Amino acid sequence: GPGEVLVRVRAAGLNPPDWYLREGYKALPPEWRPSVTFPATPGSDVSGIVEKVADDVTAFTAGDEVFGMIRFPSFGESLG
């Protein structure tokens, strides 16, 4: 979609937010626990290669090596 970049992930890292997800967010008060639809794949840090970019994306091109943190814990939700 507009503003999006498709990245072929080559490596992912597991961090404390991923552990909290695995444990069911037991350390958080119930009203703070995010709603997560399962199955969910942990790994909030990623690195890889840009495969495609939306027409309006100018900062990246296919073939760029990138790394970043996936918006957590909104698995698959749009940023817009």
Tab-separated table of N, CA, C and O in Angstrom:
chain	number	residue	atom	x	y	z
A	1	GLY	N	0.817	-1.193	0.000
A	1	GLY	CA	0.000	0.000	0.000
A	1	GLY	C	0.858	1.253	0.000
A	1	GLY	O	2.098	1.188	0.028
A	2	PRO	N	0.242	2.386	-0.061
A	2	PRO	CA	0.962	3.660	-0.055
A	2	PRO	C	1.889	3.780	1.148
A	2	PRO	O	1.517	3.443	2.261
A	3	GLY	N	3.108	4.206	0.896
A	3	GLY	CA	4.089	4.406	1.963
A	3	GLY	C	4.727	3.147	2.492
A	3	GLY	O	5.517	3.203	3.422
A	4	GLU	N	4.418	2.004	1.903
A	4	GLU	CA	4.934	0.747	2.425
A	4	GLU	C	6.149	0.238	1.668
A	4	GLU	O	6.350	0.542	0.495
A	5	VAL	N	6.957	-0.553	2.392
A	5	VAL	CA	8.151	-1.184	1.850
A	5	VAL	C	8.071	-2.668	2.193
A	5	VAL	O	7.782	-3.023	3.341
A	6	LEU	N	8.311	-3.526	1.221
A	6	LEU	CA	8.339	-4.966	1.460
A	6	LEU	C	9.788	-5.389	1.637
A	6	LEU	O	10.623	-5.133	0.766
A	7	VAL	N	10.081	-6.017	2.782
A	7	VAL	CA	11.449	-6.436	3.096
A	7	VAL	C	11.497	-7.962	3.192
A	7	VAL	O	10.691	-8.572	3.899
A	8	ARG	N	12.442	-8.560	2.477
A	8	ARG	CA	12.701	-9.998	2.644
A	8	ARG	C	13.623	-10.118	3.851
A	8	ARG	O	14.792	-9.728	3.807
A	9	VAL	N	13.084	-10.635	4.932
A	9	VAL	CA	13.818	-10.716	6.195
A	9	VAL	C	14.869	-11.810	6.115
A	9	VAL	O	14.576	-12.948	5.761
A	10	ARG	N	16.102	-11.450	6.444
A	10	ARG	CA	17.222	-12.403	6.486
A	10	ARG	C	17.568	-12.806	7.911
A	10	ARG	O	18.134	-13.852	8.145
A	11	ALA	N	17.254	-11.924	8.868
A	11	ALA	CA	17.529	-12.219	10.278
A	11	ALA	C	16.524	-11.468	11.145
A	11	ALA	O	16.088	-10.378	10.789
A	12	ALA	N	16.161	-12.073	12.260
A	12	ALA	CA	15.256	-11.446	13.224
A	12	ALA	C	15.810	-11.671	14.619
A	12	ALA	O	16.440	-12.690	14.891
A	13	GLY	N	15.584	-10.709	15.484
A	13	GLY	CA	16.059	-10.822	16.856
A	13	GLY	C	14.901	-10.879	17.829
A	13	GLY	O	13.864	-10.264	17.610
A	14	LEU	N	15.088	-11.644	18.894
A	14	LEU	CA	14.094	-11.718	19.960
A	14	LEU	C	14.555	-10.851	21.118
A	14	LEU	O	15.703	-10.922	21.542
A	15	ASN	N	13.644	-10.044	21.621
A	15	ASN	CA	13.942	-9.088	22.672
A	15	ASN	C	12.907	-9.201	23.787
A	15	ASN	O	11.928	-9.933	23.655
A	16	PRO	N	13.087	-8.460	24.881
A	16	PRO	CA	12.117	-8.538	25.969
A	16	PRO	C	10.650	-8.420	25.536
A	16	PRO	O	9.828	-9.187	26.030
A	17	PRO	N	10.261	-7.514	24.625
A	17	PRO	CA	8.847	-7.494	24.233
A	17	PRO	C	8.368	-8.835	23.675
A	17	PRO	O	7.218	-9.222	23.880
A	18	ASP	N	9.241	-9.548	22.978
A	18	ASP	CA	8.879	-10.862	22.453
A	18	ASP	C	8.710	-11.872	23.585
A	18	ASP	O	7.821	-12.727	23.539
A	19	TRP	N	9.552	-11.767	24.615
A	19	TRP	CA	9.423	-12.659	25.777
A	19	TRP	C	8.097	-12.396	26.484
A	19	TRP	O	7.420	-13.310	26.924
A	20	TYR	N	7.757	-11.089	26.630
A	20	TYR	CA	6.511	-10.734	27.307
A	20	TYR	C	5.317	-11.312	26.551
A	20	TYR	O	4.372	-11.805	27.168
A	21	LEU	N	5.363	-11.251	25.239
A	21	LEU	CA	4.302	-11.835	24.420
A	21	LEU	C	4.194	-13.325	24.711
A	21	LEU	O	3.113	-13.859	24.943
A	22	ARG	N	5.329	-14.005	24.710
A	22	ARG	CA	5.357	-15.454	24.933
A	22	ARG	C	4.777	-15.820	26.293
A	22	ARG	O	4.132	-16.838	26.460
A	23	GLU	N	4.996	-14.944	27.284
A	23	GLU	CA	4.512	-15.198	28.642
A	23	GLU	C	3.085	-14.703	28.863
A	23	GLU	O	2.564	-14.802	29.970
A	24	GLY	N	2.462	-14.142	27.823
A	24	GLY	CA	1.091	-13.652	27.965
A	24	GLY	C	0.978	-12.307	28.648
A	24	GLY	O	-0.075	-11.967	29.171
A	25	TYR	N	2.066	-11.538	28.659
A	25	TYR	CA	2.085	-10.205	29.277
A	25	TYR	C	1.669	-10.244	30.741
A	25	TYR	O	1.031	-9.317	31.239
A	26	LYS	N	2.029	-11.321	31.454
A	26	LYS	CA	1.634	-11.479	32.853
A	26	LYS	C	2.123	-10.342	33.740
A	26	LYS	O	1.509	-10.056	34.761
A	27	ALA	N	3.239	-9.701	33.374
A	27	ALA	CA	3.794	-8.638	34.209
A	27	ALA	C	3.012	-7.328	34.072
A	27	ALA	O	3.184	-6.429	34.883
A	28	LEU	N	2.152	-7.235	33.057
A	28	LEU	CA	1.377	-6.010	32.839
A	28	LEU	C	0.005	-6.108	33.491
A	28	LEU	O	-0.599	-7.183	33.516
A	29	PRO	N	-0.515	-4.987	33.992
A	29	PRO	CA	-1.899	-5.003	34.482
A	29	PRO	C	-2.833	-5.388	33.328
A	29	PRO	O	-2.563	-5.046	32.170
A	30	PRO	N	-3.910	-6.093	33.597
A	30	PRO	CA	-4.803	-6.553	32.529
A	30	PRO	C	-5.245	-5.453	31.567
A	30	PRO	O	-5.326	-5.679	30.363
A	31	GLU	N	-5.494	-4.257	32.069
A	31	GLU	CA	-5.968	-3.171	31.201
A	31	GLU	C	-4.876	-2.646	30.255
A	31	GLU	O	-5.175	-1.940	29.296
A	32	TRP	N	-3.618	-2.974	30.495
A	32	TRP	CA	-2.511	-2.545	29.638
A	32	TRP	C	-2.113	-3.606	28.626
A	32	TRP	O	-1.320	-3.335	27.737
A	33	ARG	N	-2.609	-4.820	28.777
A	33	ARG	CA	-2.199	-5.921	27.907
A	33	ARG	C	-2.755	-5.736	26.504
A	33	ARG	O	-3.959	-5.595	26.331
A	34	PRO	N	-1.868	-5.712	25.496
A	34	PRO	CA	-2.353	-5.557	24.129
A	34	PRO	C	-3.115	-6.795	23.671
A	34	PRO	O	-2.862	-7.904	24.141
A	35	SER	N	-4.046	-6.589	22.763
A	35	SER	CA	-4.779	-7.696	22.175
A	35	SER	C	-3.963	-8.240	21.006
A	35	SER	O	-3.633	-7.501	20.080
A	36	VAL	N	-3.614	-9.506	21.067
A	36	VAL	CA	-2.799	-10.130	20.022
A	36	VAL	C	-3.573	-11.321	19.466
A	36	VAL	O	-4.058	-12.154	20.224
A	37	THR	N	-3.683	-11.369	18.139
A	37	THR	CA	-4.323	-12.496	17.487
A	37	THR	C	-3.279	-13.563	17.219
A	37	THR	O	-2.229	-13.273	16.649
A	38	PHE	N	-3.562	-14.778	17.650
A	38	PHE	CA	-2.624	-15.873	17.452
A	38	PHE	C	-3.056	-16.721	16.272
A	38	PHE	O	-4.250	-16.794	15.978
A	39	PRO	N	-2.124	-17.335	15.570
A	39	PRO	CA	-0.703	-17.382	15.897
A	39	PRO	C	-0.012	-16.061	15.575
A	39	PRO	O	-0.403	-15.362	14.646
A	40	ALA	N	0.977	-15.729	16.360
A	40	ALA	CA	1.790	-14.530	16.174
A	40	ALA	C	3.247	-14.953	16.124
A	40	ALA	O	3.680	-15.798	16.897
A	41	THR	N	4.002	-14.362	15.228
A	41	THR	CA	5.412	-14.695	15.083
A	41	THR	C	6.260	-13.663	15.804
A	41	THR	O	6.219	-12.485	15.446
A	42	PRO	N	7.010	-14.052	16.837
A	42	PRO	CA	7.870	-13.093	17.520
A	42	PRO	C	9.072	-12.727	16.657
A	42	PRO	O	9.374	-13.396	15.678
A	43	GLY	N	9.732	-11.666	17.037
A	43	GLY	CA	10.912	-11.196	16.314
A	43	GLY	C	10.713	-9.760	15.903
A	43	GLY	O	10.376	-9.471	14.765
A	44	SER	N	10.873	-8.836	16.839
A	44	SER	CA	10.567	-7.435	16.561
A	44	SER	C	11.706	-6.679	15.882
A	44	SER	O	11.477	-5.618	15.314
A	45	ASP	N	12.920	-7.189	15.926
A	45	ASP	CA	14.042	-6.576	15.206
A	45	ASP	C	14.327	-7.403	13.963
A	45	ASP	O	14.424	-8.627	14.045
A	46	VAL	N	14.471	-6.731	12.833
A	46	VAL	CA	14.696	-7.453	11.582
A	46	VAL	C	15.795	-6.781	10.758
A	46	VAL	O	16.072	-5.598	10.901
A	47	SER	N	16.395	-7.571	9.885
A	47	SER	CA	17.282	-7.033	8.860
A	47	SER	C	17.045	-7.836	7.592
A	47	SER	O	16.635	-8.995	7.646
A	48	GLY	N	17.264	-7.198	6.469
A	48	GLY	CA	17.037	-7.891	5.207
A	48	GLY	C	17.236	-6.984	4.003
A	48	GLY	O	17.933	-5.978	4.084
A	49	ILE	N	16.593	-7.369	2.914
A	49	ILE	CA	16.739	-6.684	1.629
A	49	ILE	C	15.371	-6.171	1.182
A	49	ILE	O	14.384	-6.909	1.223
A	50	VAL	N	15.318	-4.925	0.721
A	50	VAL	CA	14.075	-4.375	0.190
A	50	VAL	C	13.743	-5.093	-1.112
A	50	VAL	O	14.562	-5.156	-2.018
A	51	GLU	N	12.538	-5.660	-1.171
A	51	GLU	CA	12.070	-6.360	-2.368
A	51	GLU	C	11.271	-5.425	-3.273
A	51	GLU	O	11.439	-5.436	-4.478
A	52	LYS	N	10.359	-4.650	-2.674
A	52	LYS	CA	9.485	-3.752	-3.431
A	52	LYS	C	9.195	-2.528	-2.591
A	52	LYS	O	9.231	-2.584	-1.356
A	53	VAL	N	8.884	-1.423	-3.262
A	53	VAL	CA	8.453	-0.207	-2.580
A	53	VAL	C	7.202	0.317	-3.267
A	53	VAL	O	7.010	0.118	-4.470
A	54	ALA	N	6.351	0.984	-2.501
A	54	ALA	CA	5.176	1.625	-3.077
A	54	ALA	C	5.620	2.782	-3.969
A	54	ALA	O	6.731	3.310	-3.824
A	55	ASP	N	4.768	3.174	-4.877
A	55	ASP	CA	5.106	4.242	-5.828
A	55	ASP	C	5.482	5.554	-5.155
A	55	ASP	O	6.276	6.321	-5.693
A	56	ASP	N	4.931	5.809	-3.970
A	56	ASP	CA	5.208	7.080	-3.293
A	56	ASP	C	6.422	7.023	-2.363
A	56	ASP	O	6.761	8.008	-1.724
A	57	VAL	N	7.111	5.908	-2.288
A	57	VAL	CA	8.289	5.768	-1.414
A	57	VAL	C	9.525	6.201	-2.188
A	57	VAL	O	9.809	5.686	-3.267
A	58	THR	N	10.259	7.162	-1.635
A	58	THR	CA	11.454	7.677	-2.314
A	58	THR	C	12.738	7.413	-1.533
A	58	THR	O	13.821	7.554	-2.077
A	59	ALA	N	12.631	7.033	-0.252
A	59	ALA	CA	13.823	6.850	0.578
A	59	ALA	C	14.476	5.488	0.392
A	59	ALA	O	15.613	5.297	0.801
A	60	PHE	N	13.756	4.532	-0.202
A	60	PHE	CA	14.279	3.180	-0.381
A	60	PHE	C	14.027	2.709	-1.800
A	60	PHE	O	13.074	3.138	-2.443
A	61	THR	N	14.894	1.805	-2.262
A	61	THR	CA	14.700	1.169	-3.560
A	61	THR	C	14.949	-0.325	-3.409
A	61	THR	O	15.629	-0.765	-2.474
A	62	ALA	N	14.410	-1.101	-4.335
A	62	ALA	CA	14.621	-2.545	-4.305
A	62	ALA	C	16.118	-2.831	-4.296
A	62	ALA	O	16.890	-2.192	-5.015
A	63	GLY	N	16.532	-3.763	-3.455
A	63	GLY	CA	17.938	-4.133	-3.335
A	63	GLY	C	18.648	-3.485	-2.163
A	63	GLY	O	19.747	-3.913	-1.797
A	64	ASP	N	18.055	-2.447	-1.558
A	64	ASP	CA	18.678	-1.815	-0.391
A	64	ASP	C	18.743	-2.799	0.772
A	64	ASP	O	17.784	-3.531	1.031
A	65	GLU	N	19.869	-2.810	1.487
A	65	GLU	CA	19.984	-3.578	2.725
A	65	GLU	C	19.461	-2.698	3.846
A	65	GLU	O	19.857	-1.533	3.967
A	66	VAL	N	18.556	-3.247	4.669
A	66	VAL	CA	17.909	-2.447	5.706
A	66	VAL	C	17.840	-3.217	7.020
A	66	VAL	O	17.989	-4.437	7.050
A	67	PHE	N	17.617	-2.469	8.094
A	67	PHE	CA	17.344	-3.069	9.395
A	67	PHE	C	16.367	-2.149	10.104
A	67	PHE	O	16.254	-0.970	9.767
A	68	GLY	N	15.647	-2.690	11.056
A	68	GLY	CA	14.708	-1.860	11.791
A	68	GLY	C	13.947	-2.650	12.817
A	68	GLY	O	14.153	-3.853	13.001
A	69	MET	N	13.051	-1.951	13.491
A	69	MET	CA	12.199	-2.566	14.502
A	69	MET	C	10.771	-2.528	13.993
A	69	MET	O	10.268	-1.467	13.612
A	70	ILE	N	10.138	-3.672	13.987
A	70	ILE	CA	8.755	-3.783	13.576
A	70	ILE	C	7.885	-3.106	14.615
A	70	ILE	O	8.145	-3.208	15.821
A	71	ARG	N	6.855	-2.436	14.166
A	71	ARG	CA	5.937	-1.782	15.108
A	71	ARG	C	5.353	-2.845	16.024
A	71	ARG	O	4.685	-3.763	15.580
A	72	PHE	N	5.600	-2.729	17.314
A	72	PHE	CA	5.212	-3.750	18.286
A	72	PHE	C	4.161	-3.195	19.215
A	72	PHE	O	4.287	-2.044	19.630
A	73	PRO	N	3.143	-3.881	19.563
A	73	PRO	CA	2.794	-5.260	19.248
A	73	PRO	C	1.700	-5.366	18.203
A	73	PRO	O	0.895	-6.276	18.241
A	74	SER	N	1.666	-4.485	17.250
A	74	SER	CA	0.556	-4.426	16.293
A	74	SER	C	0.795	-5.310	15.080
A	74	SER	O	0.831	-4.843	13.962
A	75	PHE	N	0.958	-6.584	15.279
A	75	PHE	CA	1.241	-7.544	14.233
A	75	PHE	C	0.354	-7.336	13.026
A	75	PHE	O	-0.845	-7.575	13.080
A	76	GLY	N	0.948	-6.872	11.902
A	76	GLY	CA	0.218	-6.768	10.643
A	76	GLY	C	-0.696	-5.572	10.530
A	76	GLY	O	-1.316	-5.367	9.506
A	77	GLU	N	-0.780	-4.718	11.546
A	77	GLU	CA	-1.648	-3.552	11.446
A	77	GLU	C	-0.968	-2.466	10.632
A	77	GLU	O	0.238	-2.321	10.607
A	78	SER	N	-1.775	-1.661	9.980
A	78	SER	CA	-1.277	-0.551	9.188
A	78	SER	C	-0.803	0.561	10.099
A	78	SER	O	-1.391	0.808	11.159
A	79	LEU	N	0.246	1.255	9.698
A	79	LEU	CA	0.726	2.404	10.466
A	79	LEU	C	-0.137	3.629	10.222
A	79	LEU	O	-0.062	4.596	10.934
A	80	GLY	N	-0.904	3.635	9.128
A	80	GLY	CA	-1.704	4.798	8.756
A	80	GLY	C	-3.018	4.772	9.436
A	80	GLY	O	-3.798	5.590	9.567
